């Protein structure tokens, strides 16, 4: 079987289905799963050719990463569709959902969205959907973007890191929520809030800690719950466990609220960040081990709904490694390709199962962006998006296997469990042990929740 082939069946001794992991034949036709044959059942539709038998490698639904910054157009040297979707394919990610910022222009108007689509066409190795952005004064652009296929919008409550994507005040949220009433879309919040100014703590320069209690006001996940959440609100990249009781309270009060955390808050702790290691900088910052354990407990308890990458790379110079100054370095971590093994390496020791992994990284993220009818789990009628991997195989993150545009990731040199062998998008092999199709096959663009064009 070679890369780029269109499969008619995938066979494995370990297929992760909704209720169990068992031997199964996944019959594929026209890019869709048509049958899943278990318990030795065969069917008239069982094909004879283009069958991929992966033995006892695990076959699971392809990962849906709903938080990826592909900064094209405008900052393609930070990350572009070609490299972002190749690294996604190498990581078992079959759908990415692109964030509306760091590209120039940002996805804040219909025209800007159409420009993004034009740039993405023909460059995507995996399926790609797009978030819009809410900024002050663009409320009249929201409905046209929904009609054009965005499943929701991201907004910031503090400076976003890029001037062309200003943060919102309450009055802007009022206007946006009025527009979004009844549309069924979701509003994603970067819910850090700038608290009262504090005297800059006396810390040795260049430590993540300085960032944590920064003189820019104590930036925390002071969860700013959107008042009278009249639409589905989603808290992105929760970093501080202090927000967990607030989230629980909001839900008790009936707020339609979902929450994500990221691989870096679950896999990295402030205590392990070397002085000046600004490639670890992200906003909100990575916090201590005690906080990390509380995030894991909230994940186990179902209070945090999903885990994403928040892949937010930049060019190496903007990480200011020469000064190691966390206050001026770009906030964002490059990690897209390694989400599955990062999560699994830590989760397997905490009693999480392969089913939990599908729920947290496929099902719930697909639901967030309105594509759960075709992505996020294995069932007849769904897209044949699969990842073939070995949860027990350890490997080292080496520069030579990184397909991100910029290789500067805090995970370099780390040994992880869960090597990805094959990634299949709508029945096509898009990654096979280091090999990719010469060109992306077809148009992996999902501009409407229910259709790809
Ligand atoms: N402009 C950004 O890419 N910001 C992102 N940066 C992070 N998370 O460090 C984000 O998600 O807020
Ligand atoms: Zn953010
Ligand atoms: Zn982000």
Tab-separated table of C-alpha atoms and ligand atoms in Angstrom:
chain	number	residue	atom	x	y	z
A	1	UNK	CA	0.000	0.000	0.000
A	2	UNK	CA	1.483	3.386	-0.825
A	3	UNK	CA	0.841	6.905	0.340
A	4	UNK	CA	-1.972	8.615	-1.559
A	5	UNK	CA	-3.866	5.340	-2.106
A	6	UNK	CA	-7.604	5.339	-1.737
A	7	UNK	CA	-8.567	2.455	0.555
A	8	UNK	CA	-11.643	0.257	0.504
A	9	UNK	CA	-11.030	-1.381	3.883
A	10	UNK	CA	-8.868	-1.064	6.982
A	11	UNK	CA	-8.450	-4.128	9.213
A	12	UNK	CA	-7.001	-4.144	12.731
A	13	UNK	CA	-7.080	-6.275	15.864
A	14	UNK	CA	-7.540	-3.075	17.916
A	15	UNK	CA	-10.198	-0.720	16.548
A	16	UNK	CA	-11.398	1.866	19.087
A	17	UNK	CA	-15.195	1.862	18.760
A	18	UNK	CA	-17.666	3.766	20.938
A	19	UNK	CA	-18.202	0.959	23.404
A	20	UNK	CA	-15.091	-1.225	23.055
A	21	UNK	CA	-11.731	-1.792	21.375
A	22	UNK	CA	-11.846	-4.964	19.307
A	23	UNK	CA	-10.843	-6.579	16.004
A	24	UNK	CA	-12.821	-5.041	13.159
A	25	UNK	CA	-12.943	-4.392	9.422
A	26	UNK	CA	-13.768	-0.799	8.501
A	27	UNK	CA	-15.339	-0.850	5.024
A	28	UNK	CA	-14.885	2.419	3.117
A	29	UNK	CA	-16.628	3.724	0.007
A	30	UNK	CA	-16.291	7.177	-1.524
A	31	UNK	CA	-14.337	8.418	1.466
A	32	UNK	CA	-17.068	7.394	3.940
A	33	UNK	CA	-17.257	4.509	6.412
A	34	UNK	CA	-20.030	2.262	5.113
A	35	UNK	CA	-19.714	-0.680	7.521
A	36	UNK	CA	-17.767	-1.696	10.609
A	37	UNK	CA	-17.632	-5.495	10.738
A	38	UNK	CA	-16.836	-7.001	14.149
A	39	UNK	CA	-16.990	-10.484	15.640
A	40	UNK	CA	-15.716	-12.022	12.391
A	41	UNK	CA	-18.737	-10.824	10.418
A	42	UNK	CA	-18.224	-10.399	6.680
A	43	UNK	CA	-20.547	-8.676	4.276
A	44	UNK	CA	-21.443	-8.640	0.612
A	45	UNK	CA	-19.744	-5.238	0.498
A	46	UNK	CA	-16.426	-6.646	1.793
A	47	UNK	CA	-14.020	-5.482	-0.894
A	48	UNK	CA	-11.285	-7.570	-2.418
A	49	UNK	CA	-8.648	-4.956	-3.153
A	50	UNK	CA	-7.002	-1.888	-1.560
A	51	UNK	CA	-7.298	-3.485	1.865
A	52	UNK	CA	-4.938	-2.186	4.579
A	53	UNK	CA	-4.367	-4.759	7.316
A	54	UNK	CA	-2.453	-3.114	10.204
A	55	UNK	CA	-2.311	-6.166	12.476
A	56	UNK	CA	-2.558	-5.108	16.113
A	57	UNK	CA	-1.751	-1.429	15.598
A	58	UNK	CA	-4.533	0.700	17.081
A	59	UNK	CA	-7.022	2.251	14.642
A	60	UNK	CA	-8.943	5.210	16.010
A	61	UNK	CA	-10.909	8.187	14.729
A	62	UNK	CA	-8.604	10.888	13.331
A	63	UNK	CA	-7.820	13.727	15.750
A	64	UNK	CA	-9.795	16.972	15.330
A	65	UNK	CA	-7.618	19.834	16.592
A	66	UNK	CA	-9.935	22.834	16.926
A	67	UNK	CA	-7.249	25.330	17.967
A	68	UNK	CA	-4.485	25.843	15.391
A	69	UNK	CA	-2.951	29.141	14.301
A	70	UNK	CA	-2.051	28.923	10.618
A	71	UNK	CA	-0.795	32.409	9.979
A	72	UNK	CA	-1.280	32.492	6.210
A	73	UNK	CA	-1.676	34.915	4.502
A	74	UNK	CA	0.496	37.616	5.975
A	75	UNK	CA	2.729	35.691	8.393
A	76	UNK	CA	3.298	32.549	6.369
A	77	UNK	CA	6.907	32.526	7.577
A	78	UNK	CA	5.476	31.842	11.038
A	79	UNK	CA	3.335	28.934	9.737
A	80	UNK	CA	1.475	28.130	6.532
A	81	UNK	CA	-1.105	25.578	5.355
A	82	UNK	CA	1.406	23.357	3.569
A	83	UNK	CA	3.605	22.767	6.634
A	84	UNK	CA	0.843	22.992	9.254
A	85	UNK	CA	-1.311	20.355	7.544
A	86	UNK	CA	1.713	18.112	6.827
A	87	UNK	CA	2.635	18.184	10.499
A	88	UNK	CA	-1.020	17.518	11.340
A	89	UNK	CA	-1.026	14.476	9.049
A	90	UNK	CA	2.211	13.225	10.655
A	91	UNK	CA	0.502	13.537	14.040
A	92	UNK	CA	-2.698	11.620	13.238
A	93	UNK	CA	-4.694	14.856	13.022
A	94	UNK	CA	-7.233	14.581	10.202
A	95	UNK	CA	-8.979	17.929	10.728
A	96	UNK	CA	-7.581	21.226	11.939
A	97	UNK	CA	-9.673	24.309	12.676
A	98	UNK	CA	-7.737	27.452	11.889
A	99	UNK	CA	-7.817	30.377	14.308
A	100	UNK	CA	-8.733	33.829	12.871
A	101	UNK	CA	-5.548	35.502	14.037
A	102	UNK	CA	-2.045	35.970	13.327
A	103	UNK	CA	-2.789	35.919	9.596
A	104	UNK	CA	-2.896	39.313	7.912
A	105	UNK	CA	-5.626	40.130	7.314
A	106	UNK	CA	-7.297	38.323	10.237
A	107	UNK	CA	-10.532	36.420	9.579
A	108	UNK	CA	-12.783	39.234	10.747
A	109	UNK	CA	-14.733	39.960	7.543
A	110	UNK	CA	-16.234	37.890	4.727
A	111	UNK	CA	-13.642	39.216	2.275
A	112	UNK	CA	-10.781	38.281	4.608
A	113	UNK	CA	-12.298	34.796	5.048
A	114	UNK	CA	-12.543	34.368	1.282
A	115	UNK	CA	-8.900	35.393	0.966
A	116	UNK	CA	-7.950	32.760	3.544
A	117	UNK	CA	-9.881	30.095	1.630
A	118	UNK	CA	-8.083	31.062	-1.560
A	119	UNK	CA	-4.701	30.722	0.151
A	120	UNK	CA	-5.602	27.365	1.740
A	121	UNK	CA	-6.985	25.711	-1.409
A	122	UNK	CA	-4.578	23.149	-2.849
A	123	UNK	CA	-2.213	23.386	0.128
A	124	UNK	CA	-3.979	21.225	2.713
A	125	UNK	CA	-2.973	17.607	3.375
A	126	UNK	CA	-5.779	17.228	5.956
A	127	UNK	CA	-9.279	18.679	6.245
A	128	UNK	CA	-9.292	22.298	7.340
A	129	UNK	CA	-12.085	24.392	8.820
A	130	UNK	CA	-11.926	28.029	9.916
A	131	UNK	CA	-12.965	30.117	12.913
A	132	UNK	CA	-13.964	33.748	12.428
A	133	UNK	CA	-12.973	36.523	14.811
A	134	UNK	CA	-14.978	39.042	16.859
A	135	UNK	CA	-13.243	42.403	17.232
A	136	UNK	CA	-14.672	45.804	18.124
A	137	UNK	CA	-17.133	46.983	15.487
A	138	UNK	CA	-17.221	43.955	13.168
A	139	UNK	CA	-20.616	42.656	14.309
A	140	UNK	CA	-22.154	43.250	10.886
A	141	UNK	CA	-19.581	40.867	9.372
A	142	UNK	CA	-20.543	37.927	11.592
A	143	UNK	CA	-23.668	36.587	9.888
A	144	UNK	CA	-22.117	36.714	6.398
A	145	UNK	CA	-19.154	34.698	7.738
A	146	UNK	CA	-21.494	32.130	9.284
A	147	UNK	CA	-23.298	31.807	5.943
A	148	UNK	CA	-19.897	31.324	4.282
A	149	UNK	CA	-19.095	28.448	6.654
A	150	UNK	CA	-17.403	29.493	9.889
A	151	UNK	CA	-18.799	27.487	12.858
A	152	UNK	CA	-18.022	30.191	15.427
A	153	UNK	CA	-15.829	33.101	16.469
A	154	UNK	CA	-12.813	33.771	18.723
A	155	UNK	CA	-12.426	36.934	20.781
A	156	UNK	CA	-9.875	38.217	23.267
A	157	UNK	CA	-10.480	40.006	26.566
A	158	UNK	CA	-6.875	41.218	26.695
A	159	UNK	CA	-4.387	42.206	24.003
A	160	UNK	CA	-4.158	39.311	21.533
A	161	UNK	CA	-0.472	39.739	20.793
A	162	UNK	CA	-1.129	41.176	17.331
A	163	UNK	CA	-2.417	44.726	16.796
A	164	UNK	CA	-4.677	43.873	13.871
A	165	UNK	CA	-6.821	41.686	16.150
A	166	UNK	CA	-7.854	44.055	18.972
A	167	UNK	CA	-9.509	42.711	22.098
A	168	UNK	CA	-13.149	43.350	22.937
A	169	UNK	CA	-14.877	45.253	25.710
A	170	UNK	CA	-18.276	44.367	27.154
A	171	UNK	CA	-20.042	46.707	24.736
A	172	UNK	CA	-18.493	44.840	21.775
A	173	UNK	CA	-19.590	41.509	23.238
A	174	UNK	CA	-23.149	42.843	23.653
A	175	UNK	CA	-23.212	43.798	19.972
A	176	UNK	CA	-21.703	40.496	18.825
A	177	UNK	CA	-23.995	38.364	21.004
A	178	UNK	CA	-27.030	40.225	19.700
A	179	UNK	CA	-25.964	39.306	16.155
A	180	UNK	CA	-25.223	35.683	17.059
A	181	UNK	CA	-28.483	35.023	18.902
A	182	UNK	CA	-30.185	31.947	17.493
A	183	UNK	CA	-27.443	31.118	14.987
A	184	UNK	CA	-26.306	28.046	16.945
A	185	UNK	CA	-22.678	29.097	16.589
A	186	UNK	CA	-20.155	29.245	19.406
A	187	UNK	CA	-18.173	32.173	20.816
A	188	UNK	CA	-14.636	31.262	21.908
A	189	UNK	CA	-13.041	33.365	24.654
A	190	UNK	CA	-9.405	34.027	25.358
A	191	UNK	CA	-10.538	34.689	28.910
A	192	UNK	CA	-7.522	36.284	30.540
A	193	UNK	CA	-8.256	39.550	32.218
A	194	UNK	CA	-5.898	42.328	33.124
A	195	UNK	CA	-6.329	42.862	36.863
A	196	UNK	CA	-5.283	45.938	38.829
A	197	UNK	CA	-1.648	46.915	38.317
A	198	UNK	CA	0.764	45.449	40.855
A	199	UNK	CA	4.337	46.508	41.534
A	200	UNK	CA	6.570	44.379	39.368
A	201	UNK	CA	7.691	41.482	41.567
A	202	UNK	CA	11.433	41.219	42.125
A	203	UNK	CA	12.222	38.165	40.010
A	204	UNK	CA	15.344	37.209	38.153
A	205	UNK	CA	14.719	38.392	34.655
A	206	UNK	CA	13.637	36.008	31.953
A	207	UNK	CA	11.817	33.459	34.049
A	208	UNK	CA	8.375	32.193	33.217
A	209	UNK	CA	7.476	33.137	36.779
A	210	UNK	CA	8.051	36.806	35.955
A	211	UNK	CA	5.452	36.353	33.253
A	212	UNK	CA	3.065	34.671	35.644
A	213	UNK	CA	3.038	37.652	38.009
A	214	UNK	CA	3.843	40.210	35.413
A	215	UNK	CA	3.996	43.941	35.923
A	216	UNK	CA	1.406	44.149	33.177
A	217	UNK	CA	-1.126	43.647	35.914
A	218	UNK	CA	-1.473	40.161	37.271
A	219	UNK	CA	-2.514	38.357	34.156
A	220	UNK	CA	-4.436	35.333	35.149
A	221	UNK	CA	-7.191	33.222	33.874
A	222	UNK	CA	-9.411	35.512	35.875
A	223	UNK	CA	-12.326	33.907	34.232
A	224	UNK	CA	-14.416	36.720	32.865
A	225	UNK	CA	-17.650	34.877	32.414
A	226	UNK	CA	-19.522	36.405	29.539
A	227	UNK	CA	-22.572	37.958	31.139
A	228	UNK	CA	-25.868	36.236	30.525
A	229	UNK	CA	-24.285	33.650	28.220
A	230	UNK	CA	-27.094	33.611	25.737
A	231	UNK	CA	-25.074	31.604	23.261
A	232	UNK	CA	-22.720	28.675	23.569
A	233	UNK	CA	-19.508	30.087	25.046
A	234	UNK	CA	-16.217	28.220	25.008
A	235	UNK	CA	-13.167	28.995	27.142
A	236	UNK	CA	-10.002	28.330	25.140
A	237	UNK	CA	-6.683	27.063	26.565
A	238	UNK	CA	-7.611	27.021	30.255
A	239	UNK	CA	-4.331	27.248	32.164
A	240	UNK	CA	-5.327	28.045	35.767
A	241	UNK	CA	-7.214	25.496	37.883
A	242	UNK	CA	-8.496	28.454	39.929
A	243	UNK	CA	-11.119	28.914	37.217
A	244	UNK	CA	-12.563	25.388	37.640
A	245	UNK	CA	-15.030	26.231	40.461
A	246	UNK	CA	-16.139	29.343	38.539
A	247	UNK	CA	-16.858	27.165	35.499
A	248	UNK	CA	-18.819	24.700	37.619
A	249	UNK	CA	-20.848	27.520	39.134
A	250	UNK	CA	-21.594	29.031	35.727
A	251	UNK	CA	-22.810	25.674	34.461
A	252	UNK	CA	-24.966	25.212	37.545
A	253	UNK	CA	-26.500	28.596	36.719
A	254	UNK	CA	-27.301	27.210	33.268
A	255	UNK	CA	-24.506	28.777	31.195
A	256	UNK	CA	-23.999	26.826	27.948
A	257	UNK	CA	-20.254	26.657	28.538
A	258	UNK	CA	-17.516	24.334	27.250
A	259	UNK	CA	-13.837	24.446	28.157
A	260	UNK	CA	-10.576	23.230	26.628
A	261	UNK	CA	-7.081	22.950	27.932
A	262	UNK	CA	-3.927	22.322	25.912
A	263	UNK	CA	-1.167	19.749	25.738
A	264	UNK	CA	1.362	22.180	27.125
A	265	UNK	CA	-0.557	22.867	30.329
A	266	UNK	CA	-0.893	19.106	30.848
A	267	UNK	CA	2.664	18.133	29.859
A	268	UNK	CA	4.858	21.071	30.937
A	269	UNK	CA	5.226	22.640	34.399
A	270	UNK	CA	6.746	26.006	35.373
A	271	UNK	CA	9.257	24.285	37.653
A	272	UNK	CA	10.890	22.576	34.665
A	273	UNK	CA	11.248	25.678	32.457
A	274	UNK	CA	14.909	26.660	32.284
A	275	UNK	CA	15.757	30.328	32.796
A	276	UNK	CA	15.345	32.241	29.556
A	277	UNK	CA	13.743	29.291	27.720
A	278	UNK	CA	11.255	31.561	25.958
A	279	UNK	CA	10.123	28.864	23.508
A	280	UNK	CA	7.998	27.790	26.487
A	281	UNK	CA	6.247	31.158	26.574
A	282	UNK	CA	2.547	31.134	25.930
A	283	UNK	CA	-0.426	33.205	27.103
A	284	UNK	CA	-1.772	32.316	29.601
A	285	UNK	CA	1.515	31.030	30.975
A	286	UNK	CA	2.458	27.485	31.976
A	287	UNK	CA	1.896	27.156	35.717
A	288	UNK	CA	3.257	24.889	38.442
A	289	UNK	CA	2.928	21.136	38.949
A	290	UNK	CA	0.238	21.468	41.615
A	291	UNK	CA	-1.942	23.458	39.219
A	292	UNK	CA	-1.230	20.900	36.487
A	293	UNK	CA	-2.483	18.020	38.634
A	294	UNK	CA	-5.682	19.971	39.284
A	295	UNK	CA	-6.167	20.373	35.517
A	296	UNK	CA	-5.779	16.605	35.091
A	297	UNK	CA	-8.359	16.021	37.837
A	298	UNK	CA	-10.765	18.442	36.172
A	299	UNK	CA	-10.212	16.589	32.883
A	300	UNK	CA	-10.902	13.237	34.539
A	301	UNK	CA	-14.036	14.670	36.167
A	302	UNK	CA	-15.352	15.897	32.806
A	303	UNK	CA	-15.232	19.563	33.882
A	304	UNK	CA	-12.709	20.266	31.117
A	305	UNK	CA	-14.221	18.919	27.890
A	306	UNK	CA	-11.364	18.668	25.435
A	307	UNK	CA	-7.613	18.929	24.799
A	308	UNK	CA	-6.133	20.841	21.844
A	309	UNK	CA	-2.725	22.034	20.697
A	310	UNK	CA	-3.108	25.827	20.484
A	311	UNK	CA	-0.279	25.517	17.959
A	312	UNK	CA	0.854	29.156	17.795
A	313	UNK	CA	4.314	29.331	16.216
A	314	UNK	CA	6.345	32.325	15.091
A	315	UNK	CA	9.754	32.832	13.494
A	316	UNK	CA	12.679	31.914	15.800
A	317	UNK	CA	13.862	35.532	16.197
A	318	UNK	CA	10.571	36.578	17.822
A	319	UNK	CA	11.158	34.102	20.635
A	320	UNK	CA	14.036	36.345	21.803
A	321	UNK	CA	16.163	33.381	22.867
A	322	UNK	CA	19.253	35.568	22.808
A	323	UNK	CA	17.875	37.660	25.707
A	324	UNK	CA	15.596	34.997	27.164
A	325	UNK	CA	13.193	37.750	28.150
A	326	UNK	CA	9.716	36.249	28.691
A	327	UNK	CA	8.162	39.690	28.741
A	328	UNK	CA	9.045	40.540	25.146
A	329	UNK	CA	9.134	37.065	23.520
A	330	UNK	CA	6.218	35.940	21.324
A	331	UNK	CA	3.571	34.080	23.325
A	332	UNK	CA	2.773	30.832	21.561
A	333	UNK	CA	4.040	27.238	21.504
A	334	UNK	CA	4.748	25.176	18.397
A	335	UNK	CA	3.432	21.652	19.011
A	336	UNK	CA	0.710	20.648	16.512
A	337	UNK	CA	2.329	17.406	15.348
A	338	UNK	CA	2.829	15.929	18.818
A	339	UNK	CA	-0.564	16.360	20.479
A	340	UNK	CA	-1.573	12.701	20.493
A	341	UNK	CA	1.686	11.279	21.930
A	342	UNK	CA	2.030	14.236	24.336
A	343	UNK	CA	-1.429	13.616	25.734
A	344	UNK	CA	-1.126	9.826	25.739
A	345	UNK	CA	2.327	9.745	27.418
A	346	UNK	CA	0.926	11.552	30.463
A	347	UNK	CA	-2.680	10.279	30.309
A	348	UNK	CA	-1.812	6.551	30.210
A	349	UNK	CA	-0.157	6.931	33.635
A	350	UNK	CA	-3.297	8.569	35.010
A	351	UNK	CA	-5.709	5.827	34.018
A	352	UNK	CA	-7.126	7.495	30.932
A	353	UNK	CA	-8.173	5.058	28.176
A	354	UNK	CA	-8.104	5.123	24.391
A	355	UNK	CA	-11.834	5.926	24.579
A	356	UNK	CA	-11.116	8.935	26.769
A	357	UNK	CA	-8.554	10.038	24.179
A	358	UNK	CA	-11.153	9.816	21.383
A	359	UNK	CA	-13.684	11.750	23.472
A	360	UNK	CA	-11.252	14.496	24.475
A	361	UNK	CA	-9.353	14.948	21.202
A	362	UNK	CA	-11.819	13.845	18.493
A	363	UNK	CA	-15.484	13.681	19.511
A	364	UNK	CA	-15.762	16.786	21.685
A	365	UNK	CA	-13.625	18.971	19.451
A	366	UNK	CA	-15.652	17.878	16.391
A	367	UNK	CA	-18.824	18.794	18.295
A	368	UNK	CA	-17.419	22.217	19.218
A	369	UNK	CA	-16.988	23.146	15.573
A	370	UNK	CA	-20.232	21.616	14.350
A	371	UNK	CA	-18.805	18.707	12.344
A	372	UNK	CA	-19.685	15.830	14.681
A	373	UNK	CA	-22.044	14.412	12.056
A	374	UNK	CA	-19.058	13.523	9.897
A	375	UNK	CA	-15.916	13.652	12.077
A	376	UNK	CA	-14.697	12.658	15.532
A	377	UNK	CA	-15.741	8.998	15.841
A	378	UNK	CA	-15.947	5.746	13.843
A	379	UNK	CA	-19.457	4.939	12.607
A	380	UNK	CA	-21.144	4.197	9.283
A	381	UNK	CA	-21.840	7.445	7.456
A	382	UNK	CA	-18.878	9.306	8.949
A	383	UNK	CA	-15.830	10.349	6.956
A	384	UNK	CA	-13.186	7.612	6.839
A	385	UNK	CA	-10.739	9.678	8.894
A	386	UNK	CA	-8.431	7.306	10.796
A	387	UNK	CA	-5.167	7.315	12.678
A	388	UNK	CA	-3.111	4.110	12.882
A	389	UNK	CA	-0.718	4.264	15.831
A	390	UNK	CA	1.078	2.266	18.505
A	391	UNK	CA	0.313	3.602	22.007
A	392	UNK	CA	3.132	1.474	23.428
A	393	UNK	CA	5.854	2.576	20.997
A	394	UNK	CA	8.263	5.150	22.463
A	395	UNK	CA	10.027	7.615	20.164
A	396	UNK	CA	12.139	10.749	20.474
A	397	UNK	CA	11.091	14.163	19.160
A	398	UNK	CA	13.980	14.908	16.802
A	399	UNK	CA	14.267	17.947	14.522
A	400	UNK	CA	14.399	15.575	11.515
A	401	UNK	CA	10.807	14.375	12.106
A	402	UNK	CA	9.264	17.823	12.685
A	403	UNK	CA	7.230	19.153	9.730
A	404	UNK	CA	6.187	22.482	11.332
A	405	UNK	CA	7.526	25.521	9.457
A	406	UNK	CA	9.664	26.400	12.486
A	407	UNK	CA	11.255	23.581	14.452
A	408	UNK	CA	11.559	25.477	17.751
A	409	UNK	CA	9.352	23.460	20.067
A	410	UNK	CA	9.814	22.889	23.838
A	411	UNK	CA	9.369	19.145	23.124
A	412	UNK	CA	12.648	18.714	21.213
A	413	UNK	CA	14.517	15.758	22.674
A	414	UNK	CA	11.534	14.555	24.688
A	415	UNK	CA	10.703	10.824	24.592
A	416	UNK	CA	6.995	10.177	24.044
A	417	UNK	CA	4.719	7.134	23.845
A	418	UNK	CA	2.383	6.771	20.891
A	419	UNK	CA	4.095	6.736	17.515
A	420	UNK	CA	1.789	7.517	14.599
A	421	UNK	CA	2.271	5.214	11.604
A	422	UNK	CA	-0.516	6.019	9.138
A	423	UNK	CA	-3.054	8.824	8.799
A	424	UNK	CA	-6.075	8.480	6.547
A	425	UNK	CA	-8.387	11.327	5.521
A	426	UNK	CA	-11.650	10.393	3.836
A	427	UNK	CA	-10.208	6.998	2.875
A	428	UNK	CA	-6.955	8.404	1.434
A	429	UNK	CA	-3.554	7.685	3.012
A	430	UNK	CA	-2.119	11.177	3.632
A	431	UNK	CA	0.781	10.030	5.825
A	432	UNK	CA	2.661	6.726	5.846
A	433	UNK	CA	5.693	6.497	8.138
A	434	UNK	CA	7.364	9.707	7.029
A	435	UNK	CA	5.907	9.734	3.501
A	436	UNK	CA	3.329	12.204	2.159
A	437	UNK	CA	1.524	12.417	-1.179
A	438	UNK	CA	3.468	14.667	-3.573
A	439	UNK	CA	0.521	17.010	-3.650
A	440	UNK	CA	-2.444	17.292	-1.314
A	441	UNK	CA	-5.212	15.187	-2.800
A	442	UNK	CA	-8.466	17.009	-3.432
A	443	UNK	CA	-9.687	20.084	-1.677
A	444	UNK	CA	-9.439	19.443	2.071
A	445	UNK	CA	-11.413	22.540	2.797
A	446	UNK	CA	-14.482	22.402	5.003
A	447	UNK	CA	-16.217	25.680	4.552
A	448	UNK	CA	-19.552	24.458	5.778
A	449	UNK	CA	-20.073	22.310	8.802
A	450	UNK	CA	-21.755	19.734	6.589
A	451	UNK	CA	-19.880	19.924	3.367
A	452	UNK	CA	-16.449	20.014	1.929
A	453	UNK	CA	-15.906	21.681	-1.397
B	1	LIG	N1	-1.962	35.494	18.993
B	1	LIG	C1	-1.880	34.216	19.407
B	1	LIG	O1	-1.548	33.309	18.667
B	1	LIG	N2	-2.214	33.965	20.672
B	1	LIG	C2	-2.216	32.615	21.159
B	1	LIG	N3	-1.059	32.516	21.959
B	1	LIG	C3	-0.870	31.720	23.033
B	1	LIG	N4	-1.844	30.969	23.439
B	1	LIG	O2	0.190	31.730	23.616
B	1	LIG	C4	-3.537	32.428	21.878
B	1	LIG	O3	-4.138	31.386	21.675
B	1	LIG	O4	-3.934	33.310	22.592
B	2	LIG	ZN1	-5.760	32.619	23.132
B	3	LIG	ZN1	-4.494	30.218	20.282
